[in-house]
Every structure is written in structure tokens, then in C-alpha cells.
PDB file of C-alpha atoms in Angstrom:
ATOM      1  CA  UNK Y1346     176.050 111.545 -48.438  1.00 41.00           C
ATOM      2  CA  UNK Y1347     179.492 110.069 -48.825  1.00 41.00           C
ATOM      3  CA  UNK Y1348     180.300 108.492 -52.162  1.00 40.00           C
ATOM      4  CA  UNK Y1349     181.155 104.779 -52.310  1.00 38.00           C
ATOM      5  CA  UNK Y1350     184.726 105.603 -53.172  1.00 38.00           C
ATOM      6  CA  UNK Y1351     185.116 107.732 -50.063  1.00 42.00           C
ATOM      7  CA  UNK Y1352     183.369 105.313 -47.720  1.00 41.00           C
ATOM      8  CA  UNK Y1353     185.561 103.632 -45.104  1.00 40.00           C
ATOM      9  CA  UNK Y1354     183.503 100.474 -45.599  1.00 43.00           C
ATOM     10  CA  UNK Y1355     183.892 100.148 -49.356  1.00 40.00           C
ATOM     11  CA  UNK Y1356     186.753  97.661 -49.290  1.00 37.00           C
ATOM     12  CA  UNK Y1357     185.060  95.319 -46.842  1.00 43.00           C
ATOM     13  CA  UNK Y1358     181.439  95.382 -48.000  1.00 47.00           C
ATOM     14  CA  UNK Y1359     180.321  91.921 -49.123  1.00 50.00           C
ATOM     15  CA  UNK Y1360     178.298  91.506 -52.290  1.00 51.00           C
ATOM     16  CA  UNK Y1361     175.809  88.688 -51.543  1.00 52.00           C
ATOM     17  CA  UNK Y1362     173.518  88.428 -48.563  1.00 75.00           C
ATOM     18  CA  UNK Y1363     175.131  86.929 -45.474  1.00 83.00           C
ATOM     19  CA  UNK Y1364     173.313  84.615 -43.084  1.00 85.00           C
ATOM     20  CA  UNK Y1365     173.184  87.457 -40.564  1.00 84.00           C
ATOM     21  CA  UNK Y1366     171.512  89.689 -43.150  1.00 90.00           C
ATOM     22  CA  UNK Y1367     168.947  87.019 -43.932  1.00 93.00           C
ATOM     23  CA  UNK Y1368     168.279  86.367 -40.240  1.00 90.00           C
ATOM     24  CA  UNK Y1369     167.887  90.087 -39.516  1.00 90.00           C
ATOM     25  CA  UNK Y1370     165.451  90.580 -42.395  1.00 93.00           C
ATOM     26  CA  UNK Y1371     163.561  87.457 -41.331  1.00 94.00           C
ATOM     27  CA  UNK Y1372     163.117  88.815 -37.798  1.00 93.00           C
ATOM     28  CA  UNK Y1373     161.743  92.090 -39.158  1.00 94.00           C
ATOM     29  CA  UNK Y1374     159.420  90.262 -41.547  1.00 95.00           C
ATOM     30  CA  UNK Y1375     158.159  87.991 -38.758  1.00 96.00           C
ATOM     31  CA  UNK Y1376     157.445  90.956 -36.509  1.00 96.00           C
ATOM     32  CA  UNK Y1377     155.619  92.732 -39.333  1.00 96.00           C
ATOM     33  CA  UNK Y1378     153.514  89.664 -40.117  1.00 96.00           C
ATOM     34  CA  UNK Y1379     152.635  89.113 -36.460  1.00 97.00           C
ATOM     35  CA  UNK Y1380     151.615  92.731 -35.970  1.00 97.00           C
ATOM     36  CA  UNK Y1381     149.617  92.714 -39.188  1.00 96.00           C
ATOM     37  CA  UNK Y1382     147.527  89.834 -37.885  1.00 97.00           C
ATOM     38  CA  UNK Y1383     147.276  91.317 -34.389  1.00 97.00           C
ATOM     39  CA  UNK Y1384     146.323  94.810 -35.521  1.00 96.00           C
ATOM     40  CA  UNK Y1385     143.683  93.701 -37.995  1.00 95.00           C
ATOM     41  CA  UNK Y1386     142.291  91.214 -35.478  1.00 96.00           C
ATOM     42  CA  UNK Y1387     141.935  93.910 -32.814  1.00 96.00           C
ATOM     43  CA  UNK Y1388     140.374  96.301 -35.288  1.00 96.00           C
ATOM     44  CA  UNK Y1389     137.780  93.831 -36.560  1.00 95.00           C
ATOM     45  CA  UNK Y1390     136.880  92.764 -33.029  1.00 95.00           C
ATOM     46  CA  UNK Y1391     136.108  96.374 -32.116  1.00 95.00           C
ATOM     47  CA  UNK Y1392     134.389  97.298 -35.381  1.00 95.00           C
ATOM     48  CA  UNK Y1393     137.156  99.591 -36.668  1.00 94.00           C
ATOM     49  CA  UNK Y1394     137.241 100.687 -40.296  1.00 95.00           C
ATOM     50  CA  UNK Y1395     139.474  98.911 -42.783  1.00 95.00           C
ATOM     51  CA  UNK Y1396     141.832 101.890 -42.795  1.00 96.00           C
ATOM     52  CA  UNK Y1397     142.064 101.923 -39.012  1.00 97.00           C
ATOM     53  CA  UNK Y1398     142.779  98.189 -39.029  1.00 97.00           C
ATOM     54  CA  UNK Y1399     145.879  98.936 -41.093  1.00 97.00           C
ATOM     55  CA  UNK Y1400     146.753 101.830 -38.794  1.00 98.00           C
ATOM     56  CA  UNK Y1401     146.473  99.494 -35.808  1.00 98.00           C
ATOM     57  CA  UNK Y1402     148.766  96.997 -37.522  1.00 98.00           C
ATOM     58  CA  UNK Y1403     151.360  99.701 -38.018  1.00 98.00           C
ATOM     59  CA  UNK Y1404     151.063 100.904 -34.430  1.00 98.00           C
ATOM     60  CA  UNK Y1405     151.517  97.365 -33.107  1.00 98.00           C
ATOM     61  CA  UNK Y1406     154.634  97.018 -35.252  1.00 98.00           C
ATOM     62  CA  UNK Y1407     155.862 100.455 -34.220  1.00 98.00           C
ATOM     63  CA  UNK Y1408     155.530  99.688 -30.517  1.00 98.00           C
ATOM     64  CA  UNK Y1409     157.018  96.204 -30.895  1.00 97.00           C
ATOM     65  CA  UNK Y1410     160.105  97.461 -32.732  1.00 97.00           C
ATOM     66  CA  UNK Y1411     160.669 100.258 -30.225  1.00 97.00           C
ATOM     67  CA  UNK Y1412     160.402  97.873 -27.276  1.00 97.00           C
ATOM     68  CA  UNK Y1413     162.041  94.668 -28.535  1.00 96.00           C
ATOM     69  CA  UNK Y1414     164.759  96.016 -30.841  1.00 96.00           C
ATOM     70  CA  UNK Y1415     165.480  99.614 -29.886  1.00 97.00           C
ATOM     71  CA  UNK Y1416     164.966  99.003 -26.160  1.00 97.00           C
ATOM     72  CA  UNK Y1417     167.802  96.446 -25.980  1.00 97.00           C
ATOM     73  CA  UNK Y1418     169.954  98.766 -28.110  1.00 98.00           C
ATOM     74  CA  UNK Y1419     169.536 101.526 -25.513  1.00 98.00           C
ATOM     75  CA  UNK Y1420     170.450  99.122 -22.719  1.00 98.00           C
ATOM     76  CA  UNK Y1421     173.545  97.845 -24.533  1.00 97.00           C
ATOM     77  CA  UNK Y1422     174.625 101.403 -25.304  1.00 97.00           C
ATOM     78  CA  UNK Y1423     174.242 102.552 -21.700  1.00 97.00           C
ATOM     79  CA  UNK Y1424     176.193  99.671 -20.180  1.00 97.00           C
ATOM     80  CA  UNK Y1425     178.800  99.517 -22.945  1.00 96.00           C
ATOM     81  CA  UNK Y1426     178.268  99.363 -26.689  1.00 97.00           C
ATOM     82  CA  UNK Y1427     176.807  97.103 -29.333  1.00 97.00           C
ATOM     83  CA  UNK Y1428     180.297  96.397 -30.670  1.00 96.00           C
ATOM     84  CA  UNK Y1429     181.401  95.040 -27.278  1.00 96.00           C
ATOM     85  CA  UNK Y1430     178.398  92.755 -26.775  1.00 96.00           C
ATOM     86  CA  UNK Y1431     178.122  89.119 -27.849  1.00 94.00           C
ATOM     87  CA  UNK Y1432     174.364  88.841 -27.286  1.00 94.00           C
ATOM     88  CA  UNK Y1433     171.946  87.700 -29.986  1.00 92.00           C
ATOM     89  CA  UNK Y1434     170.216  91.077 -30.199  1.00 94.00           C
ATOM     90  CA  UNK Y1435     173.613  92.734 -30.540  1.00 96.00           C
ATOM     91  CA  UNK Y1436     174.294  90.649 -33.639  1.00 94.00           C
ATOM     92  CA  UNK Y1437     171.253  92.214 -35.307  1.00 94.00           C
ATOM     93  CA  UNK Y1438     172.484  95.709 -34.474  1.00 96.00           C
ATOM     94  CA  UNK Y1439     176.010  94.816 -35.603  1.00 96.00           C
ATOM     95  CA  UNK Y1440     174.513  93.940 -38.964  1.00 94.00           C
ATOM     96  CA  UNK Y1441     172.766  97.313 -39.171  1.00 96.00           C
ATOM     97  CA  UNK Y1442     175.926  98.931 -37.826  1.00 96.00           C
ATOM     98  CA  UNK Y1443     177.736  97.962 -41.027  1.00 95.00           C
ATOM     99  CA  UNK Y1444     175.443 100.459 -42.762  1.00 96.00           C
ATOM    100  CA  UNK Y1445     175.637 103.083 -39.998  1.00 97.00           C
ATOM    101  CA  UNK Y1446     178.639 102.751 -37.680  1.00 97.00           C
ATOM    102  CA  UNK Y1447     177.197 105.156 -35.098  1.00 97.00           C
ATOM    103  CA  UNK Y1448     174.977 102.369 -33.813  1.00 97.00           C
ATOM    104  CA  UNK Y1449     177.998 100.240 -32.965  1.00 97.00           C
ATOM    105  CA  UNK Y1450     179.770 102.699 -30.686  1.00 95.00           C
ATOM    106  CA  UNK Y1451     177.042 104.380 -28.602  1.00 94.00           C
ATOM    107  CA  UNK Y1452     176.932 107.666 -30.487  1.00 97.00           C
ATOM    108  CA  UNK Y1453     175.493 110.206 -27.986  1.00 96.00           C
ATOM    109  CA  UNK Y1454     173.008 111.700 -30.468  1.00 96.00           C
ATOM    110  CA  UNK Y1455     171.695 108.300 -31.517  1.00 97.00           C
ATOM    111  CA  UNK Y1456     171.422 107.000 -27.960  1.00 98.00           C
ATOM    112  CA  UNK Y1457     169.662 110.178 -26.796  1.00 97.00           C
ATOM    113  CA  UNK Y1458     167.099 109.908 -29.588  1.00 97.00           C
ATOM    114  CA  UNK Y1459     166.584 106.209 -28.947  1.00 98.00           C
ATOM    115  CA  UNK Y1460     165.941 106.750 -25.237  1.00 98.00           C
ATOM    116  CA  UNK Y1461     163.194 109.203 -26.179  1.00 96.00           C
ATOM    117  CA  UNK Y1462     161.888 106.849 -28.851  1.00 97.00           C
ATOM    118  CA  UNK Y1463     161.725 103.804 -26.586  1.00 97.00           C
ATOM    119  CA  UNK Y1464     160.111 105.630 -23.672  1.00 97.00           C
ATOM    120  CA  UNK Y1465     157.857 108.225 -25.319  1.00 98.00           C
ATOM    121  CA  UNK Y1466     157.021 106.835 -28.757  1.00 98.00           C
ATOM    122  CA  UNK Y1467     156.250 103.357 -27.438  1.00 97.00           C
ATOM    123  CA  UNK Y1468     153.896 104.817 -24.851  1.00 98.00           C
ATOM    124  CA  UNK Y1469     152.207 107.073 -27.404  1.00 98.00           C
ATOM    125  CA  UNK Y1470     151.734 104.142 -29.802  1.00 98.00           C
ATOM    126  CA  UNK Y1471     150.054 102.059 -27.096  1.00 98.00           C
ATOM    127  CA  UNK Y1472     147.834 104.971 -26.039  1.00 98.00           C
ATOM    128  CA  UNK Y1473     146.878 105.541 -29.668  1.00 98.00           C
ATOM    129  CA  UNK Y1474     145.931 101.891 -30.113  1.00 98.00           C
ATOM    130  CA  UNK Y1475     143.625 102.212 -27.119  1.00 98.00           C
ATOM    131  CA  UNK Y1476     142.216 105.516 -28.385  1.00 98.00           C
ATOM    132  CA  UNK Y1477     141.385 104.027 -31.796  1.00 98.00           C
ATOM    133  CA  UNK Y1478     139.762 100.912 -30.378  1.00 97.00           C
ATOM    134  CA  UNK Y1479     137.707 102.901 -27.842  1.00 96.00           C
ATOM    135  CA  UNK Y1480     137.029 105.824 -30.218  1.00 95.00           C
ATOM    136  CA  UNK Y1481     138.401 108.353 -27.752  1.00 97.00           C
ATOM    137  CA  UNK Y1482     138.170 112.073 -28.426  1.00 95.00           C
ATOM    138  CA  UNK Y1483     141.932 112.521 -28.035  1.00 97.00           C
ATOM    139  CA  UNK Y1484     142.808 110.011 -30.784  1.00 98.00           C
ATOM    140  CA  UNK Y1485     144.062 112.529 -33.337  1.00 98.00           C
ATOM    141  CA  UNK Y1486     145.902 114.630 -30.753  1.00 98.00           C
ATOM    142  CA  UNK Y1487     147.939 111.545 -29.821  1.00 98.00           C
ATOM    143  CA  UNK Y1488     148.321 110.517 -33.457  1.00 98.00           C
ATOM    144  CA  UNK Y1489     149.690 113.913 -34.491  1.00 98.00           C
ATOM    145  CA  UNK Y1490     152.041 114.003 -31.492  1.00 98.00           C
ATOM    146  CA  UNK Y1491     153.401 110.529 -32.238  1.00 98.00           C
ATOM    147  CA  UNK Y1492     153.909 111.285 -35.927  1.00 98.00           C
ATOM    148  CA  UNK Y1493     155.755 114.527 -35.198  1.00 98.00           C
ATOM    149  CA  UNK Y1494     157.999 112.676 -32.728  1.00 97.00           C
ATOM    150  CA  UNK Y1495     158.778 109.982 -35.315  1.00 98.00           C
ATOM    151  CA  UNK Y1496     159.549 112.526 -38.040  1.00 98.00           C
ATOM    152  CA  UNK Y1497     161.709 114.610 -35.715  1.00 97.00           C
ATOM    153  CA  UNK Y1498     163.596 111.497 -34.657  1.00 97.00           C
ATOM    154  CA  UNK Y1499     164.302 110.584 -38.263  1.00 97.00           C
ATOM    155  CA  UNK Y1500     165.515 114.087 -39.077  1.00 97.00           C
ATOM    156  CA  UNK Y1501     167.833 114.274 -36.069  1.00 97.00           C
ATOM    157  CA  UNK Y1502     169.173 110.798 -36.786  1.00 97.00           C
ATOM    158  CA  UNK Y1503     170.517 111.742 -40.191  1.00 97.00           C
ATOM    159  CA  UNK Y1504     170.770 115.526 -40.500  1.00 97.00           C
ATOM    160  CA  UNK Y1505     173.799 115.903 -38.160  1.00 96.00           C
ATOM    161  CA  UNK Y1506     175.530 113.112 -40.080  1.00 97.00           C
ATOM    162  CA  UNK Y1507     174.781 114.675 -43.472  1.00 97.00           C
ATOM    163  CA  UNK Y1508     176.154 118.031 -42.321  1.00 97.00           C
ATOM    164  CA  UNK Y1509     179.592 116.514 -41.683  1.00 96.00           C
ATOM    165  CA  UNK Y1510     179.720 114.494 -44.895  1.00 97.00           C
ATOM    166  CA  UNK Y1511     178.218 111.179 -43.700  1.00 96.00           C
ATOM    167  CA  UNK Y1512     181.486 109.534 -42.576  1.00 96.00           C
ATOM    168  CA  UNK Y1513     179.608 106.807 -40.657  1.00 97.00           C
ATOM    169  CA  UNK Y1514     177.247 105.773 -43.462  1.00 97.00           C
ATOM    170  CA  UNK Y1515     178.098 102.868 -45.741  1.00 95.00           C
ATOM    171  CA  UNK Y1516     176.582 103.468 -49.181  1.00 93.00           C
ATOM    172  CA  UNK Y1517     178.842 101.096 -51.124  1.00 91.00           C
ATOM    173  CA  UNK Y1518     176.435  98.152 -51.055  1.00 90.00           C
ATOM    174  CA  UNK Y1519     172.827  98.043 -52.308  1.00 92.00           C
ATOM    175  CA  UNK Y1520     171.651  96.174 -49.200  1.00 93.00           C
ATOM    176  CA  UNK Y1521     173.080  98.700 -46.756  1.00 94.00           C
ATOM    177  CA  UNK Y1522     172.044 101.754 -48.768  1.00 95.00           C
ATOM    178  CA  UNK Y1523     168.613 100.886 -50.134  1.00 95.00           C
ATOM    179  CA  UNK Y1524     167.336  98.364 -47.572  1.00 95.00           C
ATOM    180  CA  UNK Y1525     168.930  99.321 -44.245  1.00 96.00           C
ATOM    181  CA  UNK Y1526     169.355 103.073 -44.649  1.00 97.00           C
ATOM    182  CA  UNK Y1527     166.658 104.122 -47.115  1.00 97.00           C
ATOM    183  CA  UNK Y1528     163.856 101.590 -46.687  1.00 96.00           C
ATOM    184  CA  UNK Y1529     163.937 100.891 -42.953  1.00 96.00           C
ATOM    185  CA  UNK Y1530     164.327 104.552 -42.073  1.00 97.00           C
ATOM    186  CA  UNK Y1531     162.060 105.776 -44.848  1.00 97.00           C
ATOM    187  CA  UNK Y1532     159.153 103.717 -43.531  1.00 97.00           C
ATOM    188  CA  UNK Y1533     159.210 105.859 -40.373  1.00 97.00           C
ATOM    189  CA  UNK Y1534     158.920 108.951 -42.563  1.00 97.00           C
ATOM    190  CA  UNK Y1535     156.309 107.884 -45.107  1.00 98.00           C
ATOM    191  CA  UNK Y1536     153.819 106.245 -42.731  1.00 98.00           C
ATOM    192  CA  UNK Y1537     153.866 109.013 -40.087  1.00 98.00           C
ATOM    193  CA  UNK Y1538     153.434 111.471 -42.949  1.00 98.00           C
ATOM    194  CA  UNK Y1539     150.373 109.568 -44.186  1.00 98.00           C
ATOM    195  CA  UNK Y1540     148.951 109.401 -40.667  1.00 98.00           C
ATOM    196  CA  UNK Y1541     149.360 113.161 -40.321  1.00 98.00           C
ATOM    197  CA  UNK Y1542     147.418 113.530 -43.560  1.00 98.00           C
ATOM    198  CA  UNK Y1543     144.703 111.227 -42.195  1.00 97.00           C
ATOM    199  CA  UNK Y1544     144.426 113.318 -39.034  1.00 98.00           C
ATOM    200  CA  UNK Y1545     144.209 116.494 -41.112  1.00 97.00           C
ATOM    201  CA  UNK Y1546     141.348 115.059 -43.200  1.00 96.00           C
ATOM    202  CA  UNK Y1547     139.489 113.662 -40.181  1.00 95.00           C
ATOM    203  CA  UNK Y1548     139.763 116.903 -38.204  1.00 95.00           C
ATOM    204  CA  UNK Y1549     138.628 118.884 -41.235  1.00 94.00           C
ATOM    205  CA  UNK Y1550     135.564 116.642 -41.582  1.00 92.00           C
ATOM    206  CA  UNK Y1551     134.772 116.995 -37.876  1.00 90.00           C
ATOM    207  CA  UNK Y1552     134.944 120.771 -38.213  1.00 88.00           C
ATOM    208  CA  UNK Y1553     132.565 120.765 -41.186  1.00 87.00           C
ATOM    209  CA  UNK Y1554     130.102 118.490 -39.405  1.00 79.00           C
ATOM    210  CA  UNK Y1555     129.704 120.777 -36.415  1.00 73.00           C
ATOM    211  CA  UNK Y1556     126.202 122.219 -36.186  1.00 66.00           C
ATOM    212  CA  UNK Y1557     125.929 125.817 -37.242  1.00 57.00           C
ATOM    213  CA  UNK Y1558     125.876 128.051 -34.236  1.00 54.00           C
ATOM    214  CA  UNK Y1559     124.341 131.458 -34.268  1.00 48.00           C
ATOM    215  CA  UNK Y1560     126.476 134.177 -32.887  1.00 49.00           C
ATOM    216  CA  UNK Y1561     125.292 135.377 -29.553  1.00 46.00           C
ATOM    217  CA  UNK Y1562     124.938 139.125 -29.595  1.00 45.00           C
TER     218      UNK Y1562
END
């Protein structure tokens, strides 16, 4: 990762939080709170376990972010770029773009990953919500597939940038480094990783609970 001294943003990075930063964080917090209530409400109504209620909350948030934030980003990037747009949603991405400039100028790798994320991951998240609520047999197949997609997306978002020295990443400010780059992207690594672990444990338990079958000679 580029050092602060080498970053092209170092001379222009503000110290305190700007109103745009506060508004962006407030939007994310509001979405998280809404999905927390929605997911737990759905889970309790259908008799889901406490753990699955939290999983449902995450999936609601996951789908909402993909559709309402990343979806508009894809549209703006296909018709122009975030940097050229004056829309309200563009202002949120311009704020994040201070931390990662690729999101401002329709980087082909980022846009390609986001198209896949918006279309496939959103659909998988919604299917998984249904599978959990209805206790479908394919629940963990969908869960594993979604988690692998999320982890792959995170890797391909940053690995190409790291390999060329991270020229687009702004690490000179604690907000951009630890909140925008590390926290917001790290969430989509840690939680999918935990859900993969949950699927592993659940599938292992299902295997152990199968009735013993005598070999047919």
C-alpha cells in the first residue's frame, strides 16, 4: 500500500470530518439500523434462531447496499462517471472516491466487479433470505456461493491495485484508511468468512445426524 508521503492525496486530505463524510456515514448507519430491525423481525415471525435472525439482518443490509448504493454507481459509471455527475448519490461516491480514486473515473475492473455484485450477489442474498425463512434444503449451498462471491469480489477489488503500488488509494487520513478502506471493505470479508464457518459447522452436523446405513452387499 502506498505510504502517506507518496500518496497523491496527501496534500489535500482534510483533518476533521466534513459534512459530506458525516452524511455518508449517517446513510450507512440508517441502512444498517433499518435492516437490523427488518431482519430480526422477519426471523422472529418465522421462528428462526437468534443466530439466523442476525444472519437475516446482514443479508437485508447486503442486498440493500448492493441495490441502492452500488446499483446507482454502476449506472453512473456506464453512462459517464461518478466524477461527472452532480446527483445526490454521486456525492456519496465522490466522498468514498477520495479514499479510492478508481470509483470516481469508472475503472473497468471496479465496474465489472460491481455489475456482477449488483446482479448476482443481490439475487443470491434475496434467495438466501427466502431459504432461511422457509428452511429450504438449498440454504447452505446458496450461502456458500454468496460468501465465495463476496470474498472473490473483495480480493479482485484490491489485489490488482496492491500489485501496482496502490496509486489510487488515499491512506494519508485516518477516516479514509481505517473507516472507508479497511472497515467498510473488511466487513464484506469478515462476515462472509463467518457465514462460511457457519455453513461448515451446520453441514458437518447434518452429516453426523444421518442414520447409519448398512452397506448393501
